[in-house]
Short mmCIF file of C-alpha atoms in Angstrom, two decimals:
data_model
loop_
_atom_site.label_atom_id
_atom_site.label_comp_id
_atom_site.label_asym_id
_atom_site.label_seq_id
_atom_site.Cartn_x
_atom_site.Cartn_y
_atom_site.Cartn_z
CA UNK U 1 -0.06 0.28 0.22
CA UNK U 2 1.19 3.39 -0.86
CA UNK U 3 -0.52 5.07 2.29
CA UNK U 4 1.25 2.92 5.12
CA UNK U 5 0.31 2.09 8.35
CA UNK U 6 2.53 3.45 11.39
CA UNK U 7 3.31 6.53 13.38
CA UNK U 8 6.21 8.51 14.33
CA UNK U 9 6.60 10.05 10.61
CA UNK U 10 9.04 12.83 10.13
CA UNK U 11 7.12 16.53 8.93
CA UNK U 12 8.20 15.47 5.50
CA UNK U 13 5.37 11.56 5.80
CA UNK U 14 2.84 14.05 7.05
CA UNK U 15 3.11 16.44 4.16
CA UNK U 16 3.08 13.91 1.71
CA UNK U 17 -0.05 11.61 3.52
CA UNK U 18 -1.76 14.90 3.91
CA UNK U 19 -0.68 15.53 0.05
CA UNK U 20 -3.06 11.94 -0.67
CA UNK U 21 -5.25 13.08 1.79
CA UNK U 22 -6.28 16.50 -0.26
CA UNK U 23 -6.32 13.61 -4.26
CA UNK U 24 -9.09 11.57 -2.15
CA UNK U 25 -11.35 14.48 -1.55
CA UNK U 26 -11.21 15.57 -5.18
CA UNK U 27 -12.25 12.47 -6.78
CA UNK U 28 -14.81 13.02 -3.79
CA UNK U 29 -15.96 16.22 -4.84
CA UNK U 30 -16.10 14.38 -8.13
CA UNK U 31 -18.31 12.43 -7.27
CA UNK U 32 -16.65 9.19 -7.51
CA UNK U 33 -17.17 6.06 -5.55
CA UNK U 34 -14.19 5.25 -2.97
CA UNK U 35 -13.26 1.42 -4.93
CA UNK U 36 -12.51 4.06 -7.85
CA UNK U 37 -10.84 6.27 -5.57
CA UNK U 38 -8.47 3.25 -3.27
CA UNK U 39 -7.97 1.68 -6.88
CA UNK U 40 -6.79 5.15 -8.31
CA UNK U 41 -4.97 6.03 -5.30
CA UNK U 42 -2.98 2.66 -4.56
CA UNK U 43 -4.32 3.10 -0.60
CA UNK U 44 -7.40 0.46 1.28
CA UNK U 45 -10.71 1.38 0.94
CA UNK U 46 -11.05 1.24 3.70
CA UNK U 47 -9.68 3.87 4.70
CA UNK U 48 -11.29 6.04 1.98
CA UNK U 49 -14.09 5.87 3.43
CA UNK U 50 -12.82 7.13 7.19
CA UNK U 51 -11.67 9.52 5.12
CA UNK U 52 -15.21 10.59 3.15
CA UNK U 53 -16.80 10.18 6.49
CA UNK U 54 -14.22 13.19 8.44
CA UNK U 55 -14.83 15.73 4.82
CA UNK U 56 -18.91 14.72 4.61
CA UNK U 57 -18.60 16.16 8.38
CA UNK U 58 -15.42 19.27 7.78
CA UNK U 59 -15.03 19.23 4.22
CA UNK U 60 -10.74 19.75 2.95
CA UNK U 61 -10.04 20.80 6.19
CA UNK U 62 -11.23 17.53 8.09
CA UNK U 63 -8.58 15.71 6.30
CA UNK U 64 -5.54 18.22 6.70
CA UNK U 65 -2.60 17.19 9.52
CA UNK U 66 -3.34 17.55 13.13
CA UNK U 67 0.60 18.37 13.25
CA UNK U 68 2.14 14.72 15.30
CA UNK U 69 0.47 13.31 18.27
CA UNK U 70 3.51 14.54 20.78
CA UNK U 71 7.00 15.97 19.61
CA UNK U 72 10.11 13.58 19.63
CA UNK U 73 12.39 13.36 22.40
CA UNK U 74 15.35 14.02 20.02
CA UNK U 75 14.44 16.98 17.76
CA UNK U 76 15.51 16.38 13.47
CA UNK U 77 19.06 18.23 14.11
CA UNK U 78 19.85 16.04 17.24
CA UNK U 79 19.01 12.87 15.09
CA UNK U 80 21.68 14.07 12.49
CA UNK U 81 24.07 14.45 14.88
CA UNK U 82 22.86 10.78 16.48
CA UNK U 83 23.74 9.30 13.03
CA UNK U 84 27.53 10.66 13.14
CA UNK U 85 27.97 8.84 16.20
CA UNK U 86 26.03 5.55 14.62
CA UNK U 87 28.56 5.94 11.10
CA UNK U 88 31.78 6.13 13.51
CA UNK U 89 30.69 3.05 15.24
CA UNK U 90 30.50 0.97 17.59
CA UNK U 91 33.97 0.23 18.46
CA UNK U 92 34.16 3.79 18.73
CA UNK U 93 32.07 3.92 22.22
CA UNK U 94 33.99 1.29 23.38
CA UNK U 95 31.66 -2.07 22.20
CA UNK U 96 34.26 -5.27 20.67
CA UNK U 97 32.08 -6.03 17.55
CA UNK U 98 30.27 -4.13 14.39
CA UNK U 99 26.83 -4.74 16.19
CA UNK U 100 24.38 -1.84 16.84
CA UNK U 101 21.83 -2.64 18.85
CA UNK U 102 18.93 -1.06 20.23
CA UNK U 103 20.50 -0.93 23.78
CA UNK U 104 23.72 0.37 22.88
CA UNK U 105 21.88 3.73 20.30
CA UNK U 106 19.72 4.48 24.15
CA UNK U 107 23.70 4.64 25.66
CA UNK U 108 24.86 6.44 23.28
CA UNK U 109 21.87 8.67 23.11
CA UNK U 110 22.28 8.70 26.61
CA UNK U 111 26.22 9.62 26.45
CA UNK U 112 25.78 12.06 23.83
CA UNK U 113 22.46 13.65 24.88
CA UNK U 114 21.26 12.85 28.57
CA UNK U 115 17.91 12.16 27.24
CA UNK U 116 16.71 8.72 28.83
CA UNK U 117 14.98 6.78 26.62
CA UNK U 118 13.17 3.35 26.75
CA UNK U 119 13.90 0.22 24.94
CA UNK U 120 10.13 0.33 22.95
CA UNK U 121 11.23 4.40 22.18
CA UNK U 122 14.48 3.45 20.77
CA UNK U 123 12.84 1.10 18.52
CA UNK U 124 10.49 3.82 16.32
CA UNK U 125 13.60 6.23 16.62
CA UNK U 126 15.19 4.61 13.80
CA UNK U 127 12.40 3.84 11.52
CA UNK U 128 10.93 6.87 11.36
CA UNK U 129 13.85 8.48 10.13
CA UNK U 130 14.70 5.10 7.20
CA UNK U 131 16.64 2.99 9.30
CA UNK U 132 15.98 -0.86 9.47
CA UNK U 133 17.42 -3.96 11.10
CA UNK U 134 19.59 -5.17 8.41
CA UNK U 135 22.95 -8.02 6.76
CA UNK U 136 26.00 -6.61 6.32
CA UNK U 137 28.05 -6.70 3.86
CA UNK U 138 32.04 -8.14 3.98
CA UNK U 139 34.80 -6.18 3.15
CA UNK U 140 37.75 -6.61 3.72
CA UNK U 141 40.46 -5.27 6.44
CA UNK U 142 43.09 -4.09 4.34
CA UNK U 143 40.57 -3.11 2.15
CA UNK U 144 42.22 0.75 0.51
CA UNK U 145 39.03 2.73 0.23
CA UNK U 146 41.03 5.95 -1.23
CA UNK U 147 42.23 3.87 -4.00
CA UNK U 148 39.36 2.31 -5.14
CA UNK U 149 38.13 5.80 -5.12
CA UNK U 150 40.85 6.35 -7.46
CA UNK U 151 40.31 3.47 -9.94
CA UNK U 152 36.78 4.84 -9.92
CA UNK U 153 36.98 8.04 -11.20
CA UNK U 154 40.23 7.23 -13.05
CA UNK U 155 40.88 4.20 -14.56
CA UNK U 156 37.47 3.27 -15.67
CA UNK U 157 36.68 6.15 -18.10
CA UNK U 158 39.53 4.69 -19.63
CA UNK U 159 38.33 1.12 -19.51
CA UNK U 160 34.44 2.35 -20.27
CA UNK U 161 35.53 4.92 -23.69
CA UNK U 162 35.34 2.74 -26.96
CA UNK U 163 38.72 2.97 -29.41
CA UNK U 164 38.22 2.49 -32.28
CA UNK U 165 37.04 -1.17 -33.06
CA UNK U 166 36.25 -2.15 -29.45
CA UNK U 167 34.37 -5.44 -28.52
CA UNK U 168 32.16 -5.58 -25.03
CA UNK U 169 33.72 -4.85 -22.30
CA UNK U 170 33.94 -7.73 -20.09
CA UNK U 171 34.56 -8.87 -16.14
CA UNK U 172 36.80 -11.95 -14.97
CA UNK U 173 35.84 -14.01 -12.07
CA UNK U 174 36.88 -17.02 -11.21
CA UNK U 175 34.41 -19.10 -9.04
CA UNK U 176 36.00 -20.46 -6.17
CA UNK U 177 35.40 -24.70 -6.28
CA UNK U 178 32.38 -25.56 -5.52
CA UNK U 179 31.66 -28.20 -2.85
CA UNK U 180 29.43 -30.89 -3.19
CA UNK U 181 27.19 -29.56 -0.19
CA UNK U 182 25.03 -27.18 -1.12
CA UNK U 183 24.77 -23.43 0.00
CA UNK U 184 22.31 -22.62 2.78
CA UNK U 185 19.23 -20.60 2.04
CA UNK U 186 16.12 -19.49 3.87
CA UNK U 187 13.22 -21.40 4.21
CA UNK U 188 10.44 -21.44 6.12
CA UNK U 189 9.51 -23.82 9.33
CA UNK U 190 7.64 -23.91 12.70
CA UNK U 191 8.73 -21.92 14.93
CA UNK U 192 11.12 -23.03 17.28
CA UNK U 193 12.16 -25.98 15.23
CA UNK U 194 15.50 -25.05 12.71
CA UNK U 195 15.42 -26.80 9.42
CA UNK U 196 17.78 -29.48 8.98
CA UNK U 197 19.55 -30.31 4.75
CA UNK U 198 20.69 -33.12 4.67
CA UNK U 199 23.99 -33.54 2.69
CA UNK U 200 27.03 -35.79 2.00
CA UNK U 201 29.78 -35.34 4.92
CA UNK U 202 32.47 -36.35 3.21
CA UNK U 203 33.87 -35.54 -0.45
CA UNK U 204 37.23 -34.09 -1.78
CA UNK U 205 34.97 -33.42 -5.60
CA UNK U 206 34.92 -29.46 -6.37
CA UNK U 207 34.50 -27.89 -9.00
CA UNK U 208 35.71 -24.42 -10.31
CA UNK U 209 34.16 -21.76 -12.65
CA UNK U 210 35.59 -19.29 -14.60
CA UNK U 211 33.31 -17.02 -16.20
CA UNK U 212 33.53 -13.64 -18.45
CA UNK U 213 30.33 -10.83 -17.96
CA UNK U 214 30.58 -8.95 -21.28
CA UNK U 215 28.20 -5.89 -22.43
CA UNK U 216 29.25 -3.53 -24.99
CA UNK U 217 25.68 -0.35 -25.09
CA UNK U 218 23.18 -0.89 -27.59
CA UNK U 219 24.00 -5.02 -27.28
CA UNK U 220 23.15 -8.18 -25.77
CA UNK U 221 24.88 -8.96 -22.55
CA UNK U 222 26.78 -12.07 -22.41
CA UNK U 223 27.73 -14.67 -20.34
CA UNK U 224 31.11 -17.06 -20.98
CA UNK U 225 32.10 -19.40 -18.46
CA UNK U 226 34.08 -22.40 -18.82
CA UNK U 227 33.66 -25.40 -15.32
CA UNK U 228 36.94 -26.91 -14.38
CA UNK U 229 36.38 -30.26 -12.48
CA UNK U 230 38.82 -31.33 -9.06
CA UNK U 231 39.70 -34.81 -8.91
CA UNK U 232 40.48 -37.06 -6.12
CA UNK U 233 44.17 -37.27 -7.05
CA UNK U 234 46.87 -35.34 -4.87
CA UNK U 235 48.60 -34.24 -7.66
CA UNK U 236 45.81 -32.53 -9.27
CA UNK U 237 45.68 -28.19 -9.07
CA UNK U 238 43.48 -27.51 -7.05
CA UNK U 239 42.02 -23.98 -9.44
CA UNK U 240 43.05 -22.29 -12.91
CA UNK U 241 46.19 -21.76 -14.48
CA UNK U 242 47.57 -19.11 -17.10
CA UNK U 243 46.84 -21.13 -19.64
CA UNK U 244 42.68 -21.62 -18.83
CA UNK U 245 42.17 -17.66 -18.87
CA UNK U 246 44.67 -17.72 -21.33
CA UNK U 247 42.07 -19.84 -23.99
CA UNK U 248 38.64 -18.46 -22.02
CA UNK U 249 40.41 -15.40 -23.24
CA UNK U 250 40.66 -16.43 -26.89
CA UNK U 251 36.71 -18.91 -27.04
CA UNK U 252 35.44 -15.00 -25.71
CA UNK U 253 37.45 -12.79 -28.48
CA UNK U 254 36.61 -15.75 -31.50
CA UNK U 255 33.20 -16.07 -29.88
CA UNK U 256 32.45 -11.87 -29.62
CA UNK U 257 34.25 -11.31 -32.73
CA UNK U 258 36.12 -8.11 -32.06
CA UNK U 259 38.63 -6.90 -29.42
CA UNK U 260 37.77 -6.60 -26.07
CA UNK U 261 38.38 -5.81 -22.66
CA UNK U 262 39.25 -7.30 -19.77
CA UNK U 263 38.75 -5.98 -16.08
CA UNK U 264 39.40 -8.66 -13.62
CA UNK U 265 41.19 -9.21 -9.87
CA UNK U 266 44.59 -10.10 -8.98
CA UNK U 267 44.77 -13.62 -8.81
CA UNK U 268 47.94 -14.85 -8.73
CA UNK U 269 46.60 -16.67 -12.32
CA UNK U 270 46.38 -13.55 -13.75
CA UNK U 271 49.52 -12.09 -13.08
CA UNK U 272 52.33 -14.76 -14.04
CA UNK U 273 54.83 -14.40 -17.08
CA UNK U 274 53.29 -16.24 -19.41
CA UNK U 275 49.61 -13.95 -19.35
CA UNK U 276 51.97 -11.06 -19.40
CA UNK U 277 53.35 -12.13 -22.28
CA UNK U 278 49.94 -13.14 -23.34
CA UNK U 279 48.07 -10.11 -23.34
CA UNK U 280 51.62 -8.36 -24.58
CA UNK U 281 51.29 -10.68 -27.34
CA UNK U 282 47.65 -9.97 -28.43
CA UNK U 283 46.81 -6.25 -30.42
CA UNK U 284 43.03 -7.35 -29.91
CA UNK U 285 42.82 -7.77 -25.94
CA UNK U 286 43.23 -4.72 -22.81
CA UNK U 287 43.82 -5.62 -19.72
CA UNK U 288 42.73 -4.03 -15.74
CA UNK U 289 43.79 -5.45 -12.41
CA UNK U 290 41.26 -4.02 -10.11
CA UNK U 291 42.43 -2.26 -7.02
CA UNK U 292 42.81 -5.56 -3.99
CA UNK U 293 39.83 -6.19 -2.03
CA UNK U 294 37.59 -4.82 -4.58
CA UNK U 295 34.98 -7.53 -5.73
CA UNK U 296 32.20 -5.26 -5.15
CA UNK U 297 33.89 -3.74 -8.90
CA UNK U 298 33.35 -7.18 -9.82
CA UNK U 299 30.14 -7.82 -11.65
CA UNK U 300 31.19 -11.70 -11.85
CA UNK U 301 29.94 -11.52 -8.07
CA UNK U 302 26.75 -10.73 -8.89
CA UNK U 303 26.76 -14.00 -11.22
CA UNK U 304 27.78 -16.49 -8.26
CA UNK U 305 24.95 -14.55 -6.14
CA UNK U 306 21.79 -16.25 -7.94
CA UNK U 307 23.60 -19.61 -8.86
CA UNK U 308 24.10 -19.80 -4.91
CA UNK U 309 19.96 -18.27 -4.66
CA UNK U 310 19.15 -20.64 -6.48
CA UNK U 311 18.86 -24.62 -7.50
CA UNK U 312 21.82 -24.86 -6.17
CA UNK U 313 20.12 -23.70 -2.18
CA UNK U 314 19.36 -26.86 0.06
CA UNK U 315 19.38 -29.52 -2.75
CA UNK U 316 20.53 -32.57 -2.07
CA UNK U 317 23.79 -32.72 -4.24
CA UNK U 318 24.95 -36.69 -5.38
CA UNK U 319 27.78 -35.85 -7.06
CA UNK U 320 30.27 -34.40 -8.56
CA UNK U 321 27.93 -34.56 -12.09
CA UNK U 322 25.33 -33.52 -10.33
CA UNK U 323 26.69 -30.13 -8.74
CA UNK U 324 28.05 -29.98 -12.70
CA UNK U 325 24.80 -30.12 -13.91
CA UNK U 326 22.53 -27.79 -12.05
CA UNK U 327 25.49 -24.89 -12.45
CA UNK U 328 25.56 -25.51 -16.12
CA UNK U 329 21.82 -25.31 -16.40
CA UNK U 330 21.89 -22.24 -13.96
CA UNK U 331 24.50 -20.63 -15.98
CA UNK U 332 22.10 -20.92 -19.04
CA UNK U 333 19.33 -19.46 -17.78
CA UNK U 334 21.08 -16.13 -16.65
CA UNK U 335 23.16 -16.30 -20.36
CA UNK U 336 19.32 -16.22 -21.69
CA UNK U 337 18.11 -13.26 -19.28
CA UNK U 338 20.46 -10.39 -20.11
CA UNK U 339 18.44 -8.34 -18.01
CA UNK U 340 20.28 -9.98 -14.71
CA UNK U 341 23.29 -9.88 -15.91
CA UNK U 342 22.40 -6.31 -16.40
CA UNK U 343 21.98 -5.83 -12.86
CA UNK U 344 24.75 -7.28 -12.34
CA UNK U 345 26.89 -4.25 -13.07
CA UNK U 346 23.92 -1.84 -11.84
CA UNK U 347 24.74 -3.75 -9.12
CA UNK U 348 28.85 -2.23 -9.13
CA UNK U 349 27.62 1.75 -9.41
CA UNK U 350 30.26 1.53 -12.55
CA UNK U 351 28.39 2.70 -16.07
CA UNK U 352 29.02 2.16 -19.56
CA UNK U 353 28.32 4.93 -22.35
CA UNK U 354 29.03 5.13 -26.64
CA UNK U 355 30.51 8.17 -26.92
#
């Protein structure tokens, strides 16, 4: 519903709700029935019925906002200060972890403003200002945010600026070995009973995937990928060699039929002498390195997220053949839905334009 229920509104939200009610009043004056008004403004029929009674008794004045029922203990200026304090993180305020809880927020308010909130009052305060209870994204401590910002500002414009006969830009990423045990996903279950997913307890086989997401403004986005199955042999290598990446790039060049610009991370196989010589010896290939510890700039991470949330989640996988079949099927589904591939680039915050 557009006109959601709940209290503790800001002045802007109260003004927006009043505007909706005045639009409803205009519908009353035109003689429209309640159902038509509710459908047009995306509100409930019961709300429209209540507003019609107020309009019949007092006219448009009966639908105007009466202001807040009570003034909040924290002013808007004080909450802006509180947001700055919370942005510093719990460690700055004496807690060892990085989790904000309602009792901790209550403690910060007391220390900073000498104001005592109840637990219920604190729970309303963040919601009123657009905060929500979320699972945080992980980011490496070693990451240099300044270097990442410089890369986005200075290097990415060089990547996305088309050269004379440039082909689709590409981003590469290797998915670490997926074992036969599936990723866990949320599911419905009775409260107090943790759902159990049966998986294989012993296995040494796994499957690694190397993939390229390919973009060119005005053309269909694509995913080009290659699997690698790990055997039980001790002599078997645990990841892709640089020659595997070389073969993937050659296959992508043939499939796309144009020069390509590759943006990839700092995996050791990407930095070997053999790979450097291969890149230097082919003028159809340009390569840019992502900043260290910046997977959020790699759209292929979005592809792996789609796989983890797809048919792999909570699935009973019998062996590596079954695992590989599922991965292939899911990747084919992504290939036939270019809007999903585009969404992975959008999630990075990077853009491509045709000059």
